[in-house]
JSON list of C-alpha atoms in Angstrom, two decimals:
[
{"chain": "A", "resi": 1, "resn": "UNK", "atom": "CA", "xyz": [-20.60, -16.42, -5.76]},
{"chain": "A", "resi": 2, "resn": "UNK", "atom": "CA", "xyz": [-17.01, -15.02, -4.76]},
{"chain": "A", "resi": 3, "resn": "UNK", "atom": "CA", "xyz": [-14.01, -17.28, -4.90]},
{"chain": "A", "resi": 4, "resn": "UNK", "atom": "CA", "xyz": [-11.00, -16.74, -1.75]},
{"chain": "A", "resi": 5, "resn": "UNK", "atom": "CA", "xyz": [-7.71, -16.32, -2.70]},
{"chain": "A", "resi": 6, "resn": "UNK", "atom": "CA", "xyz": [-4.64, -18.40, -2.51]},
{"chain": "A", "resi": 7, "resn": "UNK", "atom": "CA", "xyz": [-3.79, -15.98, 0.27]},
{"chain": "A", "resi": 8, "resn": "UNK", "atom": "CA", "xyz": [-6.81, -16.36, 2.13]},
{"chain": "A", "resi": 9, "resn": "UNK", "atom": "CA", "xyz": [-7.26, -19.90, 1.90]},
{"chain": "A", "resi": 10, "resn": "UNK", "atom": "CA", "xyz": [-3.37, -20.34, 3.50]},
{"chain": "A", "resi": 11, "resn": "UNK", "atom": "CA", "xyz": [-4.52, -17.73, 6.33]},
{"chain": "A", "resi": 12, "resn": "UNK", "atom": "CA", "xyz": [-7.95, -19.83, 6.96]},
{"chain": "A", "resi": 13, "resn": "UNK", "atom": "CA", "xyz": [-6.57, -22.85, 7.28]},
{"chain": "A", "resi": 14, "resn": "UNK", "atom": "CA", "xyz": [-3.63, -22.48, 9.04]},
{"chain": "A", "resi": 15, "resn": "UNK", "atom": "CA", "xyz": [-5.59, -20.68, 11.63]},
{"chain": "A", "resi": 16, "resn": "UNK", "atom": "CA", "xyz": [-8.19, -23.23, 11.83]},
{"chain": "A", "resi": 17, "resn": "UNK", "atom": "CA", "xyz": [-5.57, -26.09, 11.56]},
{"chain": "A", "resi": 18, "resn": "UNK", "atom": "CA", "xyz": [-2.56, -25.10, 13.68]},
{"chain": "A", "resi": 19, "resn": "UNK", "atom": "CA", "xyz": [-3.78, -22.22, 15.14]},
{"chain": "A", "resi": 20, "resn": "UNK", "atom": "CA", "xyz": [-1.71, -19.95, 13.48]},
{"chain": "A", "resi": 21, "resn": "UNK", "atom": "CA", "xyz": [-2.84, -16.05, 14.40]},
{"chain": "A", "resi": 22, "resn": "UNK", "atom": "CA", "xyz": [-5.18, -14.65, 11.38]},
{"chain": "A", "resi": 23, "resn": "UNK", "atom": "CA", "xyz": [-6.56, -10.90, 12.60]},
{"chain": "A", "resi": 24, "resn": "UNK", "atom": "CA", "xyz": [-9.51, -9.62, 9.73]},
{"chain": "A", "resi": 25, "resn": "UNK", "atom": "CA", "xyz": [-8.37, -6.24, 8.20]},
{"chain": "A", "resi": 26, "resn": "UNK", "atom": "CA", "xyz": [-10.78, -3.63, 10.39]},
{"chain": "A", "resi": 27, "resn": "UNK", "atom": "CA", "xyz": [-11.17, -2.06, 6.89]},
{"chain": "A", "resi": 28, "resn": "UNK", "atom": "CA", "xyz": [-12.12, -3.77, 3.79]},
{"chain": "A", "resi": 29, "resn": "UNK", "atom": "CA", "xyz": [-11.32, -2.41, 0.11]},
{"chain": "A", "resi": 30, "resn": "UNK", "atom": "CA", "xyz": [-14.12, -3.13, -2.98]},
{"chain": "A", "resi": 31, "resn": "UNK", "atom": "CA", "xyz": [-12.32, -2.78, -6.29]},
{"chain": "A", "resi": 32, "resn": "UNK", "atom": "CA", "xyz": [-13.78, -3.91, -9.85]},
{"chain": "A", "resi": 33, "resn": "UNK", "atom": "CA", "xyz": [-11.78, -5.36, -12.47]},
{"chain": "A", "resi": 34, "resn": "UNK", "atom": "CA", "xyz": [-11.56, -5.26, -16.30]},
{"chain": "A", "resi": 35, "resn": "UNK", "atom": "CA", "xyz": [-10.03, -9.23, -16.89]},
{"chain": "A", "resi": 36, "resn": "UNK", "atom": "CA", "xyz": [-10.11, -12.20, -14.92]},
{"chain": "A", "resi": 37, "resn": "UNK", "atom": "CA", "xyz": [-9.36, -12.49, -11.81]},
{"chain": "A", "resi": 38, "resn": "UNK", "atom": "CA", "xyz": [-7.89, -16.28, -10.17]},
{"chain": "A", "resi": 39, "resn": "UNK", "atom": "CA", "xyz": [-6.70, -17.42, -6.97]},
{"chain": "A", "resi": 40, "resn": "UNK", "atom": "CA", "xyz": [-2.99, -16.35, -7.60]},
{"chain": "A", "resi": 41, "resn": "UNK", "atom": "CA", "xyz": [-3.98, -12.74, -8.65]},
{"chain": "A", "resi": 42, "resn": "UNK", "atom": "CA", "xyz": [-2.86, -10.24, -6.16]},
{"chain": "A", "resi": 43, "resn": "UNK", "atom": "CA", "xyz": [-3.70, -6.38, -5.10]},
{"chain": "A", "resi": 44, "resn": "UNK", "atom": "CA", "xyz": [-0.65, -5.68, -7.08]},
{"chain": "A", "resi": 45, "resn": "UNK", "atom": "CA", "xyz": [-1.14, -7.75, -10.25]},
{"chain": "A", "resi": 46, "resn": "UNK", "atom": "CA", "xyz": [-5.10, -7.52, -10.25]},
{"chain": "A", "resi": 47, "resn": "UNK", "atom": "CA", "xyz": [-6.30, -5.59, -13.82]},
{"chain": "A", "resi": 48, "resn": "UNK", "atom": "CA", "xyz": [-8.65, -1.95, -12.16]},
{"chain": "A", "resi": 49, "resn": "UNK", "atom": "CA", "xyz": [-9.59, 1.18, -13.94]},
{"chain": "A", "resi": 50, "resn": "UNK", "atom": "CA", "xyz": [-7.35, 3.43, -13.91]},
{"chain": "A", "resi": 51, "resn": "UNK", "atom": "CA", "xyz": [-7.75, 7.06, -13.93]},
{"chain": "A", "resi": 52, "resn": "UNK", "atom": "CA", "xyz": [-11.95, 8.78, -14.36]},
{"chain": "A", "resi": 53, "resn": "UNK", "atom": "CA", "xyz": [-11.72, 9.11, -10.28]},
{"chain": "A", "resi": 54, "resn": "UNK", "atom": "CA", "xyz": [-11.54, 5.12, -10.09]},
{"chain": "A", "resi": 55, "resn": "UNK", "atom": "CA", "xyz": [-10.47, 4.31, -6.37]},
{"chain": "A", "resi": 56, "resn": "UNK", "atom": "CA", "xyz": [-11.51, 1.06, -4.33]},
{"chain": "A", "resi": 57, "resn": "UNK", "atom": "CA", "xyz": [-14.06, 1.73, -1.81]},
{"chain": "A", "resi": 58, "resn": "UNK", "atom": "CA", "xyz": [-13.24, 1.31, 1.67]},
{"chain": "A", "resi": 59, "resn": "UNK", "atom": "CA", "xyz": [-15.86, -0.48, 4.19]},
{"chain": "A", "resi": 60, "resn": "UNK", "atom": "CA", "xyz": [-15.41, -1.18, 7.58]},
{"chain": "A", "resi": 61, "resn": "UNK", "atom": "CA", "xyz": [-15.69, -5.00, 8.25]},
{"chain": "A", "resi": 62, "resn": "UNK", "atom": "CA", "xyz": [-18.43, -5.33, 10.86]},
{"chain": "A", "resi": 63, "resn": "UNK", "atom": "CA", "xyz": [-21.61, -6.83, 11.22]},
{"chain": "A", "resi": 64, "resn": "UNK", "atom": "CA", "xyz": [-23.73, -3.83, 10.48]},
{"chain": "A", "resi": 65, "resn": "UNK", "atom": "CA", "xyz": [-21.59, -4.22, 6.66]},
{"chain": "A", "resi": 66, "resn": "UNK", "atom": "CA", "xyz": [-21.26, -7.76, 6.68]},
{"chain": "A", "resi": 67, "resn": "UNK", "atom": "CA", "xyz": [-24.33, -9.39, 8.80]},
{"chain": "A", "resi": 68, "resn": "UNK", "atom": "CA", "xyz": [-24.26, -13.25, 10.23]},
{"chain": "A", "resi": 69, "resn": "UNK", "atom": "CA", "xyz": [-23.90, -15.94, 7.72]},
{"chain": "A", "resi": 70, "resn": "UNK", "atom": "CA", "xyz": [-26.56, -18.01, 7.50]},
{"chain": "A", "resi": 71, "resn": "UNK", "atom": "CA", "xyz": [-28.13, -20.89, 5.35]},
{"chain": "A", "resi": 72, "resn": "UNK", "atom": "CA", "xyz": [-27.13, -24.49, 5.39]},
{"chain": "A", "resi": 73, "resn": "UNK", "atom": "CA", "xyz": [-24.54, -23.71, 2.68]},
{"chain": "A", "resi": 74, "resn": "UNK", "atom": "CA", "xyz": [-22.66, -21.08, 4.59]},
{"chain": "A", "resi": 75, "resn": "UNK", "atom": "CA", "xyz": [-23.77, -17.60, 2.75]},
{"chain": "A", "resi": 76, "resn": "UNK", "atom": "CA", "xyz": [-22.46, -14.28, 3.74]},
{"chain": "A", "resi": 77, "resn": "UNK", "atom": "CA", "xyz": [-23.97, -11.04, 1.89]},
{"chain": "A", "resi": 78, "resn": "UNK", "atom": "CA", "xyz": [-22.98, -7.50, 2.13]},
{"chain": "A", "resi": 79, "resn": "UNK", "atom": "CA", "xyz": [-25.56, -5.63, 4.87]},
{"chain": "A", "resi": 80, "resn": "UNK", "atom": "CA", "xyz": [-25.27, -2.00, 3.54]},
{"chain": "A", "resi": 81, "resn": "UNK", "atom": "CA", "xyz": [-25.28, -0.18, -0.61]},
{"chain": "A", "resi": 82, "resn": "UNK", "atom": "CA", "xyz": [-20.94, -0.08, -1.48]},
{"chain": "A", "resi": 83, "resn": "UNK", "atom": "CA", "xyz": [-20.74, 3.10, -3.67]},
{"chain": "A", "resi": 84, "resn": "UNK", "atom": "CA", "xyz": [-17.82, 4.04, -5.64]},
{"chain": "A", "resi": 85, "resn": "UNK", "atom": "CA", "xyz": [-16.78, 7.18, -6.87]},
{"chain": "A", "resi": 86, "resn": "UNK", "atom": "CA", "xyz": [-18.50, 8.88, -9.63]},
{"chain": "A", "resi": 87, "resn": "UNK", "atom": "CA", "xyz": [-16.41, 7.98, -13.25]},
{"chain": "A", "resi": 88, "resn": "UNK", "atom": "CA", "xyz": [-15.03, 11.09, -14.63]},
{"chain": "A", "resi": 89, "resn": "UNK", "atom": "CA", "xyz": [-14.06, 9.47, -17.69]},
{"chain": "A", "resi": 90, "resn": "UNK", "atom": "CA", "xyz": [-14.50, 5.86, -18.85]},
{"chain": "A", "resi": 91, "resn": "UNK", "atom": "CA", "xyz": [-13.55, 3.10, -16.28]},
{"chain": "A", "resi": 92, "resn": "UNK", "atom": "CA", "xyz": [-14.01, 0.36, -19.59]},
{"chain": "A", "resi": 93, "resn": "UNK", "atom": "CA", "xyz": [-15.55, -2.52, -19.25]},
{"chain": "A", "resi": 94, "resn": "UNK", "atom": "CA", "xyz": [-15.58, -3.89, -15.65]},
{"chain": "A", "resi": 95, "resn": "UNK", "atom": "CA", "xyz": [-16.09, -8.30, -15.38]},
{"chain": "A", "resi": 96, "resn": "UNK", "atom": "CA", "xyz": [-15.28, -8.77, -11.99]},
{"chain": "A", "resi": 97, "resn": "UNK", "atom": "CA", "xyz": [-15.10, -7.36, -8.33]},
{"chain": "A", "resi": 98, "resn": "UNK", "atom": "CA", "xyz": [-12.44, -8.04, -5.48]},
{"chain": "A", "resi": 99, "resn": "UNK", "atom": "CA", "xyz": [-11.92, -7.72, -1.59]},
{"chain": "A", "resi": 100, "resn": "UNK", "atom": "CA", "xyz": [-8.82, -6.57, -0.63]},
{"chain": "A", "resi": 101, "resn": "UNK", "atom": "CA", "xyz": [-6.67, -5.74, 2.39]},
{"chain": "A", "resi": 102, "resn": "UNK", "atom": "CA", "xyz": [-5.50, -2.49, 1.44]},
{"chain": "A", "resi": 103, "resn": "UNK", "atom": "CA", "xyz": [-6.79, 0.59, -0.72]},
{"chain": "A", "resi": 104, "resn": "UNK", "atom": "CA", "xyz": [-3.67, -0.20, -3.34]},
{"chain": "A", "resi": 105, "resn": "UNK", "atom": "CA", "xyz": [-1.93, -3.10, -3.92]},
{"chain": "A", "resi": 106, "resn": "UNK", "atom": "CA", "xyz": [-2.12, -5.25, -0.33]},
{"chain": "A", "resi": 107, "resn": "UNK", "atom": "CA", "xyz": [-3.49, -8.73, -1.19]},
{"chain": "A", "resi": 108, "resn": "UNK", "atom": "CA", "xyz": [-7.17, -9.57, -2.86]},
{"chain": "A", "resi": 109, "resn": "UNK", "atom": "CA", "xyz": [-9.29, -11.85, -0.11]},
{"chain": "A", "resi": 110, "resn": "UNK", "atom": "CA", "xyz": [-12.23, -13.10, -2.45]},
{"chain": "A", "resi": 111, "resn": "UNK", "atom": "CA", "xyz": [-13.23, -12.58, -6.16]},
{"chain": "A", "resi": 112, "resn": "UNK", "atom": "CA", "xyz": [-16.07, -12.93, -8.46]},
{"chain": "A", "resi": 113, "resn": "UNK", "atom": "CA", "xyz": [-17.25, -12.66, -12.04]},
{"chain": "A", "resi": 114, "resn": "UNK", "atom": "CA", "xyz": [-19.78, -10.23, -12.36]},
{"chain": "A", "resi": 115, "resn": "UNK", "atom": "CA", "xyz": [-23.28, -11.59, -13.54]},
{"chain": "A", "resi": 116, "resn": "UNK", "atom": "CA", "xyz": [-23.08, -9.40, -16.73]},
{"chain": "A", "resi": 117, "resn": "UNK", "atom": "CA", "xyz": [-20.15, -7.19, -17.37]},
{"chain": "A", "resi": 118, "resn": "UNK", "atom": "CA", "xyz": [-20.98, -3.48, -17.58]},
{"chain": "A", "resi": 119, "resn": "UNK", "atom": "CA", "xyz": [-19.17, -0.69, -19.12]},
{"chain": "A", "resi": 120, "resn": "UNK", "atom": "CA", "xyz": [-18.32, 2.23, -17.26]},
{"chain": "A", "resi": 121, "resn": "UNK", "atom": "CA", "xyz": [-18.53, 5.85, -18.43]},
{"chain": "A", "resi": 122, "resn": "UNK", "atom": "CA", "xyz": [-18.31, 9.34, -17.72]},
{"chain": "A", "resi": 123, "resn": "UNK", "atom": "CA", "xyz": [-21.17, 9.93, -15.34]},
{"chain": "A", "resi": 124, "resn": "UNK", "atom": "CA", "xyz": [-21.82, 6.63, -14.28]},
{"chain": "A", "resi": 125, "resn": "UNK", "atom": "CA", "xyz": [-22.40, 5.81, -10.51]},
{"chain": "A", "resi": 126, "resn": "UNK", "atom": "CA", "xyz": [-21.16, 2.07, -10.05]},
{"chain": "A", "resi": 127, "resn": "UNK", "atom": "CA", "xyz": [-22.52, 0.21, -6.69]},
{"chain": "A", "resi": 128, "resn": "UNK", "atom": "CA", "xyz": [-23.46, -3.10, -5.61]},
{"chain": "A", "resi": 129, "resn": "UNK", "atom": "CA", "xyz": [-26.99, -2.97, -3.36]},
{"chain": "A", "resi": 130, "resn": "UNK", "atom": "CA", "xyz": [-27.43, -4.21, -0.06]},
{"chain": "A", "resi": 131, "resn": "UNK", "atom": "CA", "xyz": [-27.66, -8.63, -0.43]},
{"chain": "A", "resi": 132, "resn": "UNK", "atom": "CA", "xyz": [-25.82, -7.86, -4.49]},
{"chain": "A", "resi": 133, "resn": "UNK", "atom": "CA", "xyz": [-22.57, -9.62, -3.67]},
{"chain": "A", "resi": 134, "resn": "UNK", "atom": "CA", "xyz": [-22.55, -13.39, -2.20]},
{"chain": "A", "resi": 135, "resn": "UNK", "atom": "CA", "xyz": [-19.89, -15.16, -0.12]},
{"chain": "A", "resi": 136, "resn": "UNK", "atom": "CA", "xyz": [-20.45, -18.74, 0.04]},
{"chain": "A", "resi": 137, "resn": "UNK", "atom": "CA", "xyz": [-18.35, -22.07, 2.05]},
{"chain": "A", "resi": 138, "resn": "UNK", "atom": "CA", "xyz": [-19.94, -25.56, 1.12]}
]
């Protein structure tokens, strides 16, 4: 279950409460982590591969890639496969994913552990299948 951000959680709620302008990105960037990721961390300070062809994977935000939430605890699952890039050379070990704003830096929307971390090598085709990553409100 993904966490938001510090950053999103001001953005929510001072559109909700004040009604304070909050436009979605159009685009929205998948990027893995090798350390923990927390509220504060940002698209600048958040711990990726680097190097092996490592790049975040862009998605457009729509309904085809993100499809209604439903359930009486608010869950919203990814409606298509998100592929990354093939590693080249070792990505190490990857514990968590992000949504960002922005293909570099820009500022991380939600976050969650990984259910097992996984260790990324030459060769290796990293991707989260269609319903694999959770968003949750309660």
């Amino acid at each position: 279950m993904a966490g938001f951000s510090d950053y999103l959680e001001k953005k929510l709620l001072d559109h909700v409460f004040g009604g304070a302008t909050y436009t979605p990105p159009a685009t929205l960037y998948f990027g893995l982590a090798t350390a923990a990721i927390t509220d504060s961390t940002t698209g600048s300070t958040v711990t990726e591969p680097s190097g092996g062809s490592y790049a975040r994977v862009a998605v457009t935000n729509n309904t085809t890639n993100f499809p209604a939430a439903s359930g009486t605890t608010a869950t919203k699952k990814n409606g298509t496969v998100i592929n990354f890039p093939e590693a080249t050379a070792s990505w190490g070990t990857v514990t968590h994913f992000f949504i960002a704003d922005a293909a570099t830096g820009g500022n991380i929307l939600a976050y969650a552990a990984l259910d097992a971390s996984k260790t990324i090598d030459a060769g290796d085709l990293p991707r989260f299948n269609v319903n694999a990553l959770t968003i949750t409100l309660d």
